[in-house]
Coordinates of C-alpha atoms in Angstrom, one line a residue:
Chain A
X1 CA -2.5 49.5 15.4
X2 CA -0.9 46.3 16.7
X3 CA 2.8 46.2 15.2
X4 CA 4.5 43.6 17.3
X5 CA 4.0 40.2 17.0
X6 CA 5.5 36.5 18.4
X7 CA 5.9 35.2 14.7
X8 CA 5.0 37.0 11.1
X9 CA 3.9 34.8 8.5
X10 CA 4.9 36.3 5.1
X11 CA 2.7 34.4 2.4
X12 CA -0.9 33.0 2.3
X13 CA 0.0 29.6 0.0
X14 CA -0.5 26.7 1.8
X15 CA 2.5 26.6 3.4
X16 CA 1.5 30.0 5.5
X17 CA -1.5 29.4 5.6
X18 CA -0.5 25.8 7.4
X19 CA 2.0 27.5 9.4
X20 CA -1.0 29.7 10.7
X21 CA -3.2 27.4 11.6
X22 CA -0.7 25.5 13.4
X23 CA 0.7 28.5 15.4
X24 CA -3.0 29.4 16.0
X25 CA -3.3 26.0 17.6
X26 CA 0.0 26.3 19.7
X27 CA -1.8 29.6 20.8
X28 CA 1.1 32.4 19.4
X29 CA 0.1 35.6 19.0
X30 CA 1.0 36.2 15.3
X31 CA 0.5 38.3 11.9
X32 CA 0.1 36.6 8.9
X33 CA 0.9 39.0 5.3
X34 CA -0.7 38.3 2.4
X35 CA -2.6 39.2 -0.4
X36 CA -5.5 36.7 -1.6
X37 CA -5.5 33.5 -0.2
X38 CA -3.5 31.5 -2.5
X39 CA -2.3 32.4 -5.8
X40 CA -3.5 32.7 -8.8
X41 CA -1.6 28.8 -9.3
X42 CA -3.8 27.2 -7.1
X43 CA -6.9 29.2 -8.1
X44 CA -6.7 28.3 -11.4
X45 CA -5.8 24.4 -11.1
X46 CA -8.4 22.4 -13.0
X47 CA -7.9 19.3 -10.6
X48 CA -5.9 18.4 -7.4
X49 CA -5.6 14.7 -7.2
X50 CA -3.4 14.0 -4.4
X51 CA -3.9 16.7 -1.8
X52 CA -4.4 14.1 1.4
X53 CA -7.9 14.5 3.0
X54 CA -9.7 16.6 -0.2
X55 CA -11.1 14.2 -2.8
X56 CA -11.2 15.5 -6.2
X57 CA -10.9 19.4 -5.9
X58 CA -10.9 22.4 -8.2
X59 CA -8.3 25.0 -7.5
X60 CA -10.8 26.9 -7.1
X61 CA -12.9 24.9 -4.3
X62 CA -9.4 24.4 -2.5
X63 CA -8.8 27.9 -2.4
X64 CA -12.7 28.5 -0.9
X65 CA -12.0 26.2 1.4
X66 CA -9.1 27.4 2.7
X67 CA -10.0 30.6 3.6
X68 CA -12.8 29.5 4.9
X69 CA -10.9 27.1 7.2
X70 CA -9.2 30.2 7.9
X71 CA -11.7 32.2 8.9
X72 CA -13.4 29.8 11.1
X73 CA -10.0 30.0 13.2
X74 CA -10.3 33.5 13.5
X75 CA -7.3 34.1 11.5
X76 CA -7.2 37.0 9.7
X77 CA -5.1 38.5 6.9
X78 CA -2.9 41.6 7.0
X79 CA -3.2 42.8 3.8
X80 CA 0.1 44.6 3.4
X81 CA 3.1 43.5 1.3
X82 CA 6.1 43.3 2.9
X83 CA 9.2 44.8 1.5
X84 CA 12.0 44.2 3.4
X85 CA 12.9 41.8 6.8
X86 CA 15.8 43.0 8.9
X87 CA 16.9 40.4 11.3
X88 CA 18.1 42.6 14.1
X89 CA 20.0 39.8 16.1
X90 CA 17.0 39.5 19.0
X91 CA 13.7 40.2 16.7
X92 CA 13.1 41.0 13.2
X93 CA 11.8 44.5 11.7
X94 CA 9.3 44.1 9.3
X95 CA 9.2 46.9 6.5
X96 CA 5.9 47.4 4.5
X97 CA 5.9 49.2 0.6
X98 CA 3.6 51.6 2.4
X99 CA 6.5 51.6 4.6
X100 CA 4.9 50.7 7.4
X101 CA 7.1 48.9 10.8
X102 CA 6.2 45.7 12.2
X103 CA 8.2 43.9 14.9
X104 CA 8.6 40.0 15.3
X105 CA 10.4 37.5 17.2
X106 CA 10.1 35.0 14.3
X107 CA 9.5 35.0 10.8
X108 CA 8.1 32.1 8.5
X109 CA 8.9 33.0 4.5
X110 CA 6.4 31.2 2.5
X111 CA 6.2 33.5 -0.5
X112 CA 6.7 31.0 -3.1
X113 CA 8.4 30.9 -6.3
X114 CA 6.2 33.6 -8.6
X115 CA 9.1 36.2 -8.3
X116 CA 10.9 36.3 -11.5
X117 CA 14.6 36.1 -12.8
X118 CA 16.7 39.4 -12.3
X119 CA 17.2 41.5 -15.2
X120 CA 20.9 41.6 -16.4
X121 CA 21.9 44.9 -14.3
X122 CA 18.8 44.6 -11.7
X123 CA 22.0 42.9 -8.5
X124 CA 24.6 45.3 -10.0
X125 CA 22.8 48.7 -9.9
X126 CA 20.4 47.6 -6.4
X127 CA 20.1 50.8 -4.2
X128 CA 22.1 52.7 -7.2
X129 CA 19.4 53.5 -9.4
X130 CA 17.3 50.3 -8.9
X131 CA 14.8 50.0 -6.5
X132 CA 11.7 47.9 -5.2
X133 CA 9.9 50.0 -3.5
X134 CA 8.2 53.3 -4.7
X135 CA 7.0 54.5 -1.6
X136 CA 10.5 54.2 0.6
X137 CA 12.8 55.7 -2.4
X138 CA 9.9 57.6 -5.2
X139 CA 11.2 60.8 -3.2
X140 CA 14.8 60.6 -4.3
X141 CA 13.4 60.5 -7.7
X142 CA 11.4 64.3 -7.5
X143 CA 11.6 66.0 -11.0
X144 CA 13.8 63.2 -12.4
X145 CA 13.3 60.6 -15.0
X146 CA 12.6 56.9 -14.2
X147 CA 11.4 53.7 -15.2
X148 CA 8.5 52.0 -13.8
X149 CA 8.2 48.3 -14.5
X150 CA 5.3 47.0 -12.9
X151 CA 4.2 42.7 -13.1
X152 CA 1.0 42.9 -11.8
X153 CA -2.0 45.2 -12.0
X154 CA -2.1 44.9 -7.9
X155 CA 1.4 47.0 -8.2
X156 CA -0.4 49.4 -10.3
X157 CA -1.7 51.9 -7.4
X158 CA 2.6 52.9 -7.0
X159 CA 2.9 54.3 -10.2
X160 CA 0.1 57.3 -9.1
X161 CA 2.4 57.9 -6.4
X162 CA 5.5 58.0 -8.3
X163 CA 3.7 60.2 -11.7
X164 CA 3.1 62.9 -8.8
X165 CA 7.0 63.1 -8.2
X166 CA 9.1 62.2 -11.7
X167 CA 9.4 65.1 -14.6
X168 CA 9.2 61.7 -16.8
X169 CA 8.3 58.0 -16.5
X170 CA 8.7 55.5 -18.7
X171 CA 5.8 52.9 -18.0
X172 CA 6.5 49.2 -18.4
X173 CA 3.5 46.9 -17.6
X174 CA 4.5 43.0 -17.8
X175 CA 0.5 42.9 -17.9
X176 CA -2.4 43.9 -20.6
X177 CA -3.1 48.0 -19.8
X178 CA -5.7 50.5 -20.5
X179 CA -4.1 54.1 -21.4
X180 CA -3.4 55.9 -18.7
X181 CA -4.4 59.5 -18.0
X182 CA -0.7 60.5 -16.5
X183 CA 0.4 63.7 -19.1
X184 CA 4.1 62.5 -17.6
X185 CA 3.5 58.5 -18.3
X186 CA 4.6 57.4 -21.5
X187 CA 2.9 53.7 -21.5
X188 CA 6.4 50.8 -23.7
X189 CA 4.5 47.8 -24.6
X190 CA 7.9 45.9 -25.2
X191 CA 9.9 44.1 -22.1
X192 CA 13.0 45.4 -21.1
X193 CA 15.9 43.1 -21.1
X194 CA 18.4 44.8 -19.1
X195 CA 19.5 47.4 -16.6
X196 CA 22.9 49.8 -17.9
X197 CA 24.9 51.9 -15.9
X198 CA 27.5 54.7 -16.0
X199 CA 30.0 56.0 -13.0
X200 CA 28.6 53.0 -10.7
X201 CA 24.4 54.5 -11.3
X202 CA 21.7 53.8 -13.2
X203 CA 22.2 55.1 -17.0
X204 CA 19.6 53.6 -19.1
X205 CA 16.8 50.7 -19.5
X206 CA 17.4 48.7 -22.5
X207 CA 14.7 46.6 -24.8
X208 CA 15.7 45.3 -27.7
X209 CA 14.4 47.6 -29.9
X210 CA 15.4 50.6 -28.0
X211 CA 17.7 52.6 -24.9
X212 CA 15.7 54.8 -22.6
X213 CA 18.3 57.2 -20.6
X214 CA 16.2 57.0 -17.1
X215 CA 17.9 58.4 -13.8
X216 CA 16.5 55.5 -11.7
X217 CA 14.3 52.1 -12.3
X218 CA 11.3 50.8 -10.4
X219 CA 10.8 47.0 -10.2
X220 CA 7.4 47.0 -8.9
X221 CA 6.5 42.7 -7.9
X222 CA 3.8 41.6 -5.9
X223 CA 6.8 38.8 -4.9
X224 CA 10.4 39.4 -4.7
X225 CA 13.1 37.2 -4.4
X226 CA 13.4 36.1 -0.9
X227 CA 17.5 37.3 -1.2
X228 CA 16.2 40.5 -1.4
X229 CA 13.2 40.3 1.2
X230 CA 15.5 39.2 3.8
X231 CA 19.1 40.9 3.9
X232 CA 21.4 38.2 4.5
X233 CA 19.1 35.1 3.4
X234 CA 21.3 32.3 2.1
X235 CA 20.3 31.1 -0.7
X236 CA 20.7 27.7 -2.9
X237 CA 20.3 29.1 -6.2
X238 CA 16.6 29.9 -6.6
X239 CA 15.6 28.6 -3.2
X240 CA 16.2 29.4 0.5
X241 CA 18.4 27.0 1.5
X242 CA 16.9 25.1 4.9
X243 CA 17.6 22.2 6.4
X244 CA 14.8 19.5 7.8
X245 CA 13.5 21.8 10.5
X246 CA 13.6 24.4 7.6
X247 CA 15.8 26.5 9.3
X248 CA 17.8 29.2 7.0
X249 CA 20.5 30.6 8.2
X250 CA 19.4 33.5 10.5
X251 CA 18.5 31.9 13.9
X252 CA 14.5 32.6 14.2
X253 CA 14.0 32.7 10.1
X254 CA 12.2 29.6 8.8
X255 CA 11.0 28.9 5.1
X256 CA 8.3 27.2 3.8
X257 CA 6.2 26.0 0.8
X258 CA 8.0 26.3 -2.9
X259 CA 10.3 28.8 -2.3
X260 CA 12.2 26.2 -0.3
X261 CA 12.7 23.9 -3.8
X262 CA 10.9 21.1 -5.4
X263 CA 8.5 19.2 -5.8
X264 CA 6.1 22.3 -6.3
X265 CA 3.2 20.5 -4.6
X266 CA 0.6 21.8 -2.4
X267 CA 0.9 18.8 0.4
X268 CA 3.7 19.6 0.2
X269 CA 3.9 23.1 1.0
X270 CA 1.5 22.7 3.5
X271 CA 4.0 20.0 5.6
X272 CA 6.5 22.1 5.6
X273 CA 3.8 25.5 6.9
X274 CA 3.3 22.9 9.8
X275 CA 7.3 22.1 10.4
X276 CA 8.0 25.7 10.1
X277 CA 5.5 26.7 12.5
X278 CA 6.9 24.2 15.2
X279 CA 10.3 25.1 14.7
X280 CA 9.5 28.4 15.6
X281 CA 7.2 27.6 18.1
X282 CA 10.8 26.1 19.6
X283 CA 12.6 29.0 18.6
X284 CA 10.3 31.0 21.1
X285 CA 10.3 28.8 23.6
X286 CA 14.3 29.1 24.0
X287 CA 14.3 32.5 24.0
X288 CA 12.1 32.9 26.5
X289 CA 14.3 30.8 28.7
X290 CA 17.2 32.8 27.4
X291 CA 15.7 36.2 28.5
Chain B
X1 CA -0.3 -13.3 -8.1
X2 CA 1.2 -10.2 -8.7
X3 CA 4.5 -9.3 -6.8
X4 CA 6.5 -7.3 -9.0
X5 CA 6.0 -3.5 -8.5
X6 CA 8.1 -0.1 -9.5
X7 CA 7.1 0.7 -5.9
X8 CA 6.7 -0.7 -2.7
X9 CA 4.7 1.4 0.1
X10 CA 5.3 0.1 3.1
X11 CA 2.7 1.9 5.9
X12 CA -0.9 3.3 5.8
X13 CA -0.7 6.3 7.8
X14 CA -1.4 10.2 5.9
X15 CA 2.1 9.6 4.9
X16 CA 1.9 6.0 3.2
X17 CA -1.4 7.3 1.7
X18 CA -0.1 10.5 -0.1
X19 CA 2.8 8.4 -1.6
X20 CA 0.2 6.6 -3.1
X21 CA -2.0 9.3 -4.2
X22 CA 0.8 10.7 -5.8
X23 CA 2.6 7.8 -7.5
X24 CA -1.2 6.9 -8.2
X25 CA -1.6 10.5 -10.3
X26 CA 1.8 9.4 -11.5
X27 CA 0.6 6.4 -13.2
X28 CA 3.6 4.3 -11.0
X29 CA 2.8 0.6 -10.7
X30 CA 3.1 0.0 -7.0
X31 CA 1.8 -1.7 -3.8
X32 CA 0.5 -0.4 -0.8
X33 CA 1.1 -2.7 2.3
X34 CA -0.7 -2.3 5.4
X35 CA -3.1 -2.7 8.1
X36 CA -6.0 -1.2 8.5
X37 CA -6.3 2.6 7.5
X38 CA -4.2 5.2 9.7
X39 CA -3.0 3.3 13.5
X40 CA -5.2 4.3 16.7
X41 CA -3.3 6.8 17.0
X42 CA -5.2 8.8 14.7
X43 CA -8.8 6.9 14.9
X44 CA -8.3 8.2 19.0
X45 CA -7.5 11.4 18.2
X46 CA -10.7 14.3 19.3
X47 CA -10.5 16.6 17.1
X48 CA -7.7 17.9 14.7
X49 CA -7.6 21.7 14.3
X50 CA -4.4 22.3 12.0
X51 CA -4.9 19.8 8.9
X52 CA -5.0 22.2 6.1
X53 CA -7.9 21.5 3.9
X54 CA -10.1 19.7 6.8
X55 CA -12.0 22.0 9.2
X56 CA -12.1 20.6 13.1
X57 CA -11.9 17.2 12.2
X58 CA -12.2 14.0 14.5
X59 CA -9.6 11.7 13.9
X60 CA -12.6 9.1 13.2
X61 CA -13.9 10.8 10.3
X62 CA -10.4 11.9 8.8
X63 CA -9.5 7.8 8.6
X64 CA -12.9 7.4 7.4
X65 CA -11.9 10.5 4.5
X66 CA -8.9 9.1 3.6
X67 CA -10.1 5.8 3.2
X68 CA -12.9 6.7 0.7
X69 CA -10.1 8.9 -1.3
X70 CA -7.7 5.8 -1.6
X71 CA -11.0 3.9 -2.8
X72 CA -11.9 6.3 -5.1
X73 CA -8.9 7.1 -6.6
X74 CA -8.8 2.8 -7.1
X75 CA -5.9 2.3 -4.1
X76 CA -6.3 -0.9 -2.5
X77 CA -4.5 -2.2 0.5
X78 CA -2.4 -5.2 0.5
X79 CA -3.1 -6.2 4.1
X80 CA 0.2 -8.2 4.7
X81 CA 2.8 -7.4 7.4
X82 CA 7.0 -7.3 5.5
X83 CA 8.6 -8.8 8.2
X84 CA 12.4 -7.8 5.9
X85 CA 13.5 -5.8 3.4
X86 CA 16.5 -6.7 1.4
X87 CA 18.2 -4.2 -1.1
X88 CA 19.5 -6.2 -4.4
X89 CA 21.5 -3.3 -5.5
X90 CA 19.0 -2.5 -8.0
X91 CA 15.8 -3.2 -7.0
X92 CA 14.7 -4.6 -3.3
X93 CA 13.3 -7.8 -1.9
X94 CA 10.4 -7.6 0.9
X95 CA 9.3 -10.5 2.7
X96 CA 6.5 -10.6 4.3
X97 CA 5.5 -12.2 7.9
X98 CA 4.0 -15.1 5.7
X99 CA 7.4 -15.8 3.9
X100 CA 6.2 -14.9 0.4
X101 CA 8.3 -12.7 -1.7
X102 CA 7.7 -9.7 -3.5
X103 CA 9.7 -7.2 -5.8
X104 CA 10.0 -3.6 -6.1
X105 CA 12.8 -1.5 -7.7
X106 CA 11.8 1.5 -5.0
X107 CA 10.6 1.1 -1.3
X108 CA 9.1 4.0 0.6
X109 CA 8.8 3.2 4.3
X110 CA 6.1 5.1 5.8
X111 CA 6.3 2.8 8.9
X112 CA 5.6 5.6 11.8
X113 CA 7.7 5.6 14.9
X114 CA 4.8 2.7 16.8
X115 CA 7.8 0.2 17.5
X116 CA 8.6 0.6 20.7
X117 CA 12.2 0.6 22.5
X118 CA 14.0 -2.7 22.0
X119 CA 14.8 -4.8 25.4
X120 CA 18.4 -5.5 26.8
X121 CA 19.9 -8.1 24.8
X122 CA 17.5 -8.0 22.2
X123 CA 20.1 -6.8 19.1
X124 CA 22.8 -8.4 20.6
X125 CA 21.1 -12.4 20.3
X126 CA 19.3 -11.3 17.4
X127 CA 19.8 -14.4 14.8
X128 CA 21.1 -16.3 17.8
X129 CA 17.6 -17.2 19.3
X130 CA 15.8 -13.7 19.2
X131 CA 13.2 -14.0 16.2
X132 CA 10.5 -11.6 14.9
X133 CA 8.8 -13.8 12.9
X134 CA 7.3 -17.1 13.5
X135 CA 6.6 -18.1 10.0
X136 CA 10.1 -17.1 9.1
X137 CA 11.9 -19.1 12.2
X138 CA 9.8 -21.4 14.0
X139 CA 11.0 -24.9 12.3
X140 CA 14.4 -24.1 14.3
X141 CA 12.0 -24.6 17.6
X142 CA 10.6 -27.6 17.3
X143 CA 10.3 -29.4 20.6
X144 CA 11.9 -26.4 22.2
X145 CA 11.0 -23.8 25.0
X146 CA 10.7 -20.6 23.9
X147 CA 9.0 -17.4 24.6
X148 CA 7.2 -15.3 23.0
X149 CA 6.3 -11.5 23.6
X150 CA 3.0 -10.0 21.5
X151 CA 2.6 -6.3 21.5
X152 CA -1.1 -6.7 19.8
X153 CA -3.8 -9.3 19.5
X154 CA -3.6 -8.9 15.4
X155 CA -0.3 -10.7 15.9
X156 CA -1.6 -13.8 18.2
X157 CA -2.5 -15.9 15.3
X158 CA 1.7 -16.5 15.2
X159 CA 1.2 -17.9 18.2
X160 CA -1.2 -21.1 17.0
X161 CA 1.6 -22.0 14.8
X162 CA 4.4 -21.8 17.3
X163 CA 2.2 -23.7 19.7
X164 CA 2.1 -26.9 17.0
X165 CA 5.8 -26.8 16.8
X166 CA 7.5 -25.7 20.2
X167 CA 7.5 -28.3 23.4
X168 CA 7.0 -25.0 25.9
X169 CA 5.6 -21.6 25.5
X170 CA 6.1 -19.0 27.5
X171 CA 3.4 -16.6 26.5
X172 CA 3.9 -13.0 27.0
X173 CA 1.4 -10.6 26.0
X174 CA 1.1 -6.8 26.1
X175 CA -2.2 -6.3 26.0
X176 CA -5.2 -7.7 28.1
X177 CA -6.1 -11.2 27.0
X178 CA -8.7 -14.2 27.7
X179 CA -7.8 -17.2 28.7
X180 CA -5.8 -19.6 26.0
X181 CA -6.8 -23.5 25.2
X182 CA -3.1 -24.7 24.2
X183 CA -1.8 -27.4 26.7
X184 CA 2.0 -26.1 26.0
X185 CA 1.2 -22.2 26.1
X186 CA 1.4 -21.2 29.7
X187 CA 0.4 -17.2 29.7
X188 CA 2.4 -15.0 31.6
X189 CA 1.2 -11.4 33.4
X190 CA 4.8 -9.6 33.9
X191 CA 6.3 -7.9 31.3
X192 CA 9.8 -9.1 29.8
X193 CA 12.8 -6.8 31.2
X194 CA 16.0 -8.2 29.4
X195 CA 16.7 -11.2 27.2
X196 CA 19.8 -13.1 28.5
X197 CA 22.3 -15.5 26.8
X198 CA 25.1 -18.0 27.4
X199 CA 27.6 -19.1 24.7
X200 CA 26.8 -16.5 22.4
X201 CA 22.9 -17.9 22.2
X202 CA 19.7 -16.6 23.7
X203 CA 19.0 -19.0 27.3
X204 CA 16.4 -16.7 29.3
X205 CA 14.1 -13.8 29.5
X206 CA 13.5 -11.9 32.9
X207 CA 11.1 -10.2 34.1
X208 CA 11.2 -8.1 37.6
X209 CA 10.0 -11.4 39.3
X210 CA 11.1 -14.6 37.4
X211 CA 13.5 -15.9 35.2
X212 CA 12.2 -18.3 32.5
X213 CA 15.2 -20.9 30.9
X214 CA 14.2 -21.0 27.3
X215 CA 15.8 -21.2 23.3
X216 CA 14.8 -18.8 21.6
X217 CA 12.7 -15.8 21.6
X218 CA 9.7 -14.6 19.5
X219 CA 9.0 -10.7 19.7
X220 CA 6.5 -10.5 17.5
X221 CA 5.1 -6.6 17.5
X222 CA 2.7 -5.1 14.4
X223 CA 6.2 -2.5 13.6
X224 CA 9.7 -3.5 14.1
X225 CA 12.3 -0.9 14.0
X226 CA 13.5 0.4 10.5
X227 CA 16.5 -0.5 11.4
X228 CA 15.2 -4.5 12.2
X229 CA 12.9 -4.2 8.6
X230 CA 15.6 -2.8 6.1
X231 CA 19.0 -4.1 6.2
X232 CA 22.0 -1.6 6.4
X233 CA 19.6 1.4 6.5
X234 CA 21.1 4.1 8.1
X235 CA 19.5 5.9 11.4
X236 CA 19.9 9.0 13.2
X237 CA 18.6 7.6 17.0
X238 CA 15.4 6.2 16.8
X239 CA 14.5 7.9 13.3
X240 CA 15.6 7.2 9.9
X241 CA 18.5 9.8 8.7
X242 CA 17.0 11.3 5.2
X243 CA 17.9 14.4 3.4
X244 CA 15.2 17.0 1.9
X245 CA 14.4 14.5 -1.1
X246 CA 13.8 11.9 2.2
X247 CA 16.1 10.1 0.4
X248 CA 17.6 7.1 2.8
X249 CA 21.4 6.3 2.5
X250 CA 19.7 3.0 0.5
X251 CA 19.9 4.5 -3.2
X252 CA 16.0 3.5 -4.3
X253 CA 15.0 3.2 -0.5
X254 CA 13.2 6.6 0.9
X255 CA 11.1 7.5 3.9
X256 CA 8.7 10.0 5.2
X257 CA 6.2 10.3 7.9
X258 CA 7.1 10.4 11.5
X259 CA 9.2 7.5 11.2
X260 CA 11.8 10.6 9.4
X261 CA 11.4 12.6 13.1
X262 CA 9.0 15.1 14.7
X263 CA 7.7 17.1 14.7
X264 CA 4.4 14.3 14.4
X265 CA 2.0 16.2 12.8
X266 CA -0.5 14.5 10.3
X267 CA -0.1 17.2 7.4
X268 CA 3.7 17.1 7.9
X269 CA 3.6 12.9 7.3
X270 CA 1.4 13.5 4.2
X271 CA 3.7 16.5 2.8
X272 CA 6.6 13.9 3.4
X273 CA 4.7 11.4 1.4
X274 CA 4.0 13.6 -1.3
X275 CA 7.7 14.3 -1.3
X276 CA 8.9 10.7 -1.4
X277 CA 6.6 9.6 -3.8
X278 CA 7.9 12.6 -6.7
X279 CA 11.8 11.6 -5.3
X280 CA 10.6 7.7 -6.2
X281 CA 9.5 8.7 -9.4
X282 CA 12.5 10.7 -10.5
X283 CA 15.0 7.3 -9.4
X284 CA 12.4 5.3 -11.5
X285 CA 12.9 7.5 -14.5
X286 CA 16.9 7.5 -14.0
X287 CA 16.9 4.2 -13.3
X288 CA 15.2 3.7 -17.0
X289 CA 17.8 5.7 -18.7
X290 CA 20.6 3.6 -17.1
X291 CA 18.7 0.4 -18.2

């Protein structure tokens, strides 16, 4: 399997998708991560009036078309989310949930915006309790109890890996379940509100009806916030900061699309795929000079 | 007539056009000022590969795309060149190459970078015999000897009026022409190098061969400089200097396309006009609360 790439795309919104099709064009040997194309936003947008160059277009039409725009470049998409992005000064290590390694010189962020606000505890007890990834941390967790709060049925397939470790889980689905056939799964239809701790780890997880004492909490997102995606990602409240080239700022990092700030538009988005795509493009052309 | 607008678009490339989809969508009140439908630039281009949302397209048919999209969504081009654009404080002036006046409390210059590199001497006897607009400045020439410079034949019908006033023309244009019927107009082959003064006022033009003894100067080209079209607007080089909102240093006054800098891409220009038509919008609304 190839794991090492010129540039990794991380998002298939507009904005990557843009920035693939321009780095496909530029001829760059790169990976592009994503789920579906688009989400379910654009999917589910009645009618897109001012997207330049498509008249009139369902969500649902722009979405077709896109892929198959896609497609017909021979672009394909790594179906793999990625859970963490380590700039290691020269390159960038990619880390999957199936934790999985991929290697880039570059990275484009185009994630978008779908990721949430932190619970109250979520930054305080991170690596102390809290984690995002079942597969990298679920063994730490063997015969213990823990939380599993899960946004998305996509996220779903972690919790069968996670039931065959914990004595107890405490289920939290931010989405309309069947039961579950788990004897150790105990399915809480109300939303927690906040992470507690004791001694400096995770203690409890609290709704408002209720405290359940839990040894360790799962935070299960298809997105996560691009602070926590890429250690050492500046941020400018919600959004990455970038400047005009949408640099952040680690050198070879570029963000794209909505997590970059507003106007949530997909013209938008799309712009910015294409200036991220160049600025990389130049990234790699100076390091190749360099080395 | 109508020629009091919210907005002012000046420019009909992707990036004039998607401000006006969007302020369109937005139900803004606003004008759209330009020439034909994208430049030659794009009507020449083969084939574009990386416009999300428009498989392998010519750069024929994409004009001919966006064209029907303005159409349908009701967008109609006012085909007059602004020769100036004056900021009021709050709300701006443009005047077009025809000397009629219009009013807009927001501008968005979408005016590409197709102005060429200004000659020696040309800022310094600006308003001291250098002119780039015949309607504007030609009673000042009457029985004179001037010269005037053409970059394109849309601009030669200048010319007929300059003819009726000035004793002399030097003609000088930039493209391949026929043969001209005016007595007074005598048509020159070289291309102008640097325009000369004496006494703080414009006495010649040069060329690599010749020197030609004349009062003023007409440089009459389809796009002046941002710089030459919007008084006190700040520039970075040969761009204009915007933030992320492509806001100018003019408060009401933004700009997008590749007239902001490269890289110049078509998606990127549109995603710029998506961005400075919502930025528009949002000074419109403040500007109403302050009213």
């Amino acid at each position: 399997m190839k794991t090492d790439y010129e540039v990794a795309v991380i998002g298939t919104g507009p904005a990557g998708m843009e920035a693939a099709l321009t780095l496909k064009a530029r001829n760059i040997d790169f990976v592009l991560f994503g789920n579906t194309i688009c989400s379910d936003k654009i999917s589910k947008a009645h009618m897109v009036k001012n997207y330049l160059g498509m008249l009139d277009v369902s969500g649902e039409d722009m979405a077709n078309s896109f892929a198959k725009q896609l497609s017909a470049n021979g672009i394909e998409i790594c179906k793999k989310g990625i859970h963490q992005v380590f700039s290691m000064g020269d390159y960038f290590q990619l880390q999957t949930k199936t934790n999985e390694f991929y290697r880039a010189d570059s990275v484009i962020l185009a994630t978008g915006v779908n990721f949430g606000t932190p619970y109250e505890g979520e930054k305080e007890f991170l690596g102390k309790g809290v984690s995002y990834c079942a597969t990298c941390d679920g063994m730490f967790y063997r015969e213990k109890t823990i939380a599993v709060v899960v946004s998305s049925k996509e996220e779903e397939g972690e919790l069968d890996f996670l039931a065959g470790l914990a004595e107890k889980i405490y289920y939290f689905p931010l989405y309309p379940v069947d039961e579950l056939s788990y004897e150790n799964v105990e399915i809480i239809k109300e939303k927690p509100l906040c992470i507690e701790g004791q001694n400096g780890k995770v203690s409890a997880i609290v709704t408002e009806q209720e405290k359940f004492c839990v040894d360790g909490v799962f935070l299960l997102r298809e997105n996560v916030s691009p602070a926590q995606l890429v250690v050492g990602l500046d941020m400018e409240e919600r959004h990455i900061a970038v400047n005009r080239m949408l640099e952040t700022n680690i050198p070879g990092c570029y963000a794209c699309g909505d997590i970059t700030g507003v106007p949530y538009q997909y013209i938008k988005a799309a712009g910015e795929g294409n200036v991220a795509a160049i600025s990389a493009v130049t990234y790699l052309q100076g390091k190749k000079r360099r080395d």
